XYZ file of C-alpha atoms in Angstrom:
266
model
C 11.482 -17.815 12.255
C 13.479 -18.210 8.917
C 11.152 -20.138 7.100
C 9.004 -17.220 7.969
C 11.632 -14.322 6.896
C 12.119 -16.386 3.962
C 7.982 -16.623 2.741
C 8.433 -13.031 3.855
C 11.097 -12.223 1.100
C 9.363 -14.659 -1.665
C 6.068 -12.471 -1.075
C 8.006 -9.150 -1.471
C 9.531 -10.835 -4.454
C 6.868 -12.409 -5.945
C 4.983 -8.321 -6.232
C 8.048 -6.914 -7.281
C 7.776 -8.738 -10.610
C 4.733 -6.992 -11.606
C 6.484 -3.869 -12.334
C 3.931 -3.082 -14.954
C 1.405 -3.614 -12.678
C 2.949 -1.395 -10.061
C 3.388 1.338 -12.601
C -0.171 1.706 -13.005
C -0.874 1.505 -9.910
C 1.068 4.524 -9.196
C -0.823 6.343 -11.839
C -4.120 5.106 -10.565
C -3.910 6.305 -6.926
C -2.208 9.935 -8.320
C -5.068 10.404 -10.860
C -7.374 9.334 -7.843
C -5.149 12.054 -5.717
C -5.824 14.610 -7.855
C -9.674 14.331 -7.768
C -10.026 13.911 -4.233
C -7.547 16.873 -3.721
C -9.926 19.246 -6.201
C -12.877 18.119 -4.594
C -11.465 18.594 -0.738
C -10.220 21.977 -1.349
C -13.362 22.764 -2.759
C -14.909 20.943 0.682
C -12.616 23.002 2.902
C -12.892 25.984 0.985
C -16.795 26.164 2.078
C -15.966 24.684 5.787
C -12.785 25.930 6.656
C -11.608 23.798 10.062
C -13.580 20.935 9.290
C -13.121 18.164 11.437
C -10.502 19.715 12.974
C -7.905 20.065 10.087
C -6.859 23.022 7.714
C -6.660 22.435 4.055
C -3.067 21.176 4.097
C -3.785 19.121 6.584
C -6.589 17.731 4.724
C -4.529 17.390 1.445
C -1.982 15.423 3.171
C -5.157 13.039 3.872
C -6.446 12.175 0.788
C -1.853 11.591 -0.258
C -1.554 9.520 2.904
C -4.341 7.266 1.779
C -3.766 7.074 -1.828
C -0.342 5.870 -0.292
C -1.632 3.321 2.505
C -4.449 2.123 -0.055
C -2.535 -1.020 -1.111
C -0.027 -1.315 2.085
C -2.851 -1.462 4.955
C -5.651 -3.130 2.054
C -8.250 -0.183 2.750
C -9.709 -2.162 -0.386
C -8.548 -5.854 -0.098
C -5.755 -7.483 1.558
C -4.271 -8.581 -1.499
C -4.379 -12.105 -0.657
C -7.848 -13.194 0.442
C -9.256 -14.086 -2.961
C -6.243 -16.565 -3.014
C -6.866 -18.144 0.426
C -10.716 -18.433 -0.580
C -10.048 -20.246 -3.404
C -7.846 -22.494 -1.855
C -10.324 -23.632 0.493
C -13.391 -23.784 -2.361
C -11.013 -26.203 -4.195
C -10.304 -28.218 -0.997
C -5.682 -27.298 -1.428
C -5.988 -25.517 2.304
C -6.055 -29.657 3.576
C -2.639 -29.921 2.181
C -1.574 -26.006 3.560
C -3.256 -27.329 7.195
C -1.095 -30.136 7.474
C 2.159 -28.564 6.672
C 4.441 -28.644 9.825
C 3.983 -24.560 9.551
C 0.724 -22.462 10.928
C -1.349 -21.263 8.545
C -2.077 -17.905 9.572
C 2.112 -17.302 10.649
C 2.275 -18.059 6.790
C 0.085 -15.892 5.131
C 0.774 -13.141 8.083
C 4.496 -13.178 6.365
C 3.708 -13.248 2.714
C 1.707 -10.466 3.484
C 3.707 -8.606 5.374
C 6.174 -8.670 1.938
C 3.307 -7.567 -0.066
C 2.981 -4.720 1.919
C 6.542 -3.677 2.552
C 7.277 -4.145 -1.384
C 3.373 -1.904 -2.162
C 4.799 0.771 0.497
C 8.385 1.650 -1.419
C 6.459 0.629 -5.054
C 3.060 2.286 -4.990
C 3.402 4.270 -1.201
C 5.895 6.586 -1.881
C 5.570 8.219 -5.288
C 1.982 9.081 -4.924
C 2.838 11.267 -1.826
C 6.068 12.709 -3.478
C 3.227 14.052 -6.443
C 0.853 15.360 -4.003
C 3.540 17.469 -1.929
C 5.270 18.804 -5.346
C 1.791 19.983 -6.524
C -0.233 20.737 -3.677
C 0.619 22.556 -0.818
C -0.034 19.611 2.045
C 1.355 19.155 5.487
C 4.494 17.875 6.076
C 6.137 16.527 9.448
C 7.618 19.278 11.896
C 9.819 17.084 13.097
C 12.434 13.764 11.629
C 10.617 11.786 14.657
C 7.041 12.334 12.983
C 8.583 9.930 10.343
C 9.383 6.487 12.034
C 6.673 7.673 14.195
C 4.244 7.410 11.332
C 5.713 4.377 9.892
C 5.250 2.282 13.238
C 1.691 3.294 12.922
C 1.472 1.878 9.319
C 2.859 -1.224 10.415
C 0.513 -1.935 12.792
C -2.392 -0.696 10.663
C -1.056 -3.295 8.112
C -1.568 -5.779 10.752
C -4.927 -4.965 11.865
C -5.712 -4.932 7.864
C -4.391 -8.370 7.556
C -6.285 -10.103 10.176
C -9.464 -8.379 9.009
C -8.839 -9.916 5.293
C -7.754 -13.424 6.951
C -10.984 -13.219 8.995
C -13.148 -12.601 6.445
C -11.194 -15.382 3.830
C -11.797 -18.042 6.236
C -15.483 -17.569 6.481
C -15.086 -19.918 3.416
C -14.866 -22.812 5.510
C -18.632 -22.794 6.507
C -19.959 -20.896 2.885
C -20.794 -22.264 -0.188
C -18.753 -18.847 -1.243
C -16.677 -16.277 0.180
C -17.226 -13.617 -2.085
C -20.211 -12.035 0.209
C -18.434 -11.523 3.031
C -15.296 -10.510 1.330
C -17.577 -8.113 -0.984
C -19.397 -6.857 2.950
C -15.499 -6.716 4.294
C -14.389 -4.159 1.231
C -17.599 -1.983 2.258
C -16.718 -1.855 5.642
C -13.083 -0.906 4.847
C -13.939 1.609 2.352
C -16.326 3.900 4.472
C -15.026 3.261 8.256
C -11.060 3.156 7.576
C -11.932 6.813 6.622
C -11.124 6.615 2.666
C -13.676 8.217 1.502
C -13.410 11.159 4.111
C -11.970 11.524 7.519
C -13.833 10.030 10.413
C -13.551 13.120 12.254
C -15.690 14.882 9.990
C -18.559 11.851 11.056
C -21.277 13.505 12.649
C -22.120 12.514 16.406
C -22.837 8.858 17.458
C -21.523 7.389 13.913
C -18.328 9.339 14.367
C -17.411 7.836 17.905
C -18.163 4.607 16.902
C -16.458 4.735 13.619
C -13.101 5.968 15.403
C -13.012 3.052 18.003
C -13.969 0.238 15.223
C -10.879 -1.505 14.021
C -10.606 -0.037 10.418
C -9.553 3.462 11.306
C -6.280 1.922 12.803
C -6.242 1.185 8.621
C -5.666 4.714 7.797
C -7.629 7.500 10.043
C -5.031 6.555 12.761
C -1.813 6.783 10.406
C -2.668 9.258 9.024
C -3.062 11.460 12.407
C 0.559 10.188 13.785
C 1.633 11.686 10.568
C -0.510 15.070 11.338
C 1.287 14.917 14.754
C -2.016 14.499 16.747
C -0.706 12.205 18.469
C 2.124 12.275 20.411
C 3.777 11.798 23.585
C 1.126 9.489 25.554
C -1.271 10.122 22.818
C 1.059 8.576 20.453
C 1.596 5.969 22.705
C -2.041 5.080 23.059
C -2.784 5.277 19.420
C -0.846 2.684 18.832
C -2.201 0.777 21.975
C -5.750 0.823 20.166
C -3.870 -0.062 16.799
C -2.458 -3.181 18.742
C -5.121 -4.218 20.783
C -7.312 -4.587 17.599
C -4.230 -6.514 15.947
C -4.181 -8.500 18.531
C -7.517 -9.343 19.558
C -8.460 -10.191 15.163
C -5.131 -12.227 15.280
C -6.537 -14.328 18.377
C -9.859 -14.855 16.724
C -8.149 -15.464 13.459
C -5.994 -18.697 15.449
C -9.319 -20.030 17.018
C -11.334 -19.619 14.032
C -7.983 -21.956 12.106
C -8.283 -24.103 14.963
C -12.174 -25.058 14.237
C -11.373 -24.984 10.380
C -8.133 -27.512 11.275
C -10.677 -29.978 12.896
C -13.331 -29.555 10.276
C -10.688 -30.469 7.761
C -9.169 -33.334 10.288
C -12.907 -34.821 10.667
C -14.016 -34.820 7.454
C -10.879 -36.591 6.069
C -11.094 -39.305 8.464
């Protein structure tokens, strides 16, 4: 566990160089924050209630996921192109044999990346939104570590998407497709580009039980405290389930890339 914590630490310290980078990544996602803001109020000003939020509520949406854009990878994991080019230029034989498993190792240099993109690019966006717009805010202190439970567990479900979809590079002459597929998938069912209760009928249900709306639709409602009590309790259920069940996959798919790797070297 502390070679873990300590690729942990080096992956929150490796992103916290890039303070430049970080800086305009804050001004991205507000600029971004502003026009989504304009053009929900002007949404919700024409269909008051819809989807079953008021306007602030719906503000708080579009800070929440100009926050979690970068911490739960709504549009990359921040580390897939990496682990695709490892295995085009054949390094993932030396990162397989490395008394340490593979996806433990990325799992924890991603978990930095997010931890250091949630205090460097997650919290001033929202702090803009609330001073200029008047969004919901928590009732309660509990809504809080509430809500940031729920990231964390989106963040997982993120990651094993994005490790998924990297080690599709193992049997493709290129990864880029399915990465380039992965990022659509993200961007329209995780609910970024507008809540999926708003979805209409049959694309709605099935785009609140697919795995990406643990990414941010789910969040997002812990936040809006519509969840909570045994509602809470099964959001994050379906949050961990889907962690759970991508993380499995992700360790059998490693194990068949392992012996690919083992059988051609031999």
């Amino acid at each position: 566990m502390r070679l873990y914590a300590t690729v942990a630490a080096g992956g929150f310290r490796r992103h916290a160089t890039y303070r430049v980078a970080t800086a305009a990544g804050v001004f991205t996602n507000t600029v971004f924050g502003f026009i989504l803001s304009y053009t929900y109020i002007a949404l919700w000003d024409a269909r008051p209630a819809l989807g079953g939020y008021d306007k602030g509520d719906a503000l708080a949406y579009v800070w929440i996921g100009q926050a979690l854009i970068t911490v739960c990878g709504l549009m990359g994991g921040g580390f897939e192109e990496e682990l695709v080019e490892r295995i085009r230029t054949g390094d993932i034989a030396v990162d397989l044999y490395r008394p340490a498993d593979l996806q433990t190792w990325w799992f924890a240099a991603n978990l930095g990346r997010s931890a250091y993109q949630l205090l460097g690019r997650g919290i001033a966006p929202m702090v803009f939104g609330a001073l200029v717009f008047d969004l919901t805010l928590p009732g309660h202190w509990w809504t809080w570590p509430a809500f940031l439970a729920s990231v964390a567990l989106g963040a997982a479900v993120s990651f094993a998407l994005w490790y998924l979809a990297a080690m599709s590079a193992f049997w493709l002459l290129d990864g880029q497709g399915v990465l380039q597929a992965a990022w659509l998938g993200g961007l329209f069912f995780s609910g970024m580009l507008l809540p999926l209760n708003v979805f209409p009928g049959a694309l709605g249900e099935l785009a609140r039980v697919l795995p990406w709306a643990s990414m941010l639709q789910v969040p997002a409602d812990v936040y809006l405290g519509r969840h909570e009590g045994w509602g809470l309790l099964r959001a994050y259920a379906f949050q961990g389930g889907w962690a759970l069940a991508l993380l499995a996959t992700g360790r059998g798919v490693q194990a068949l890339a392992t012996r690919k790797v083992v059988v051609q070297g031999g």
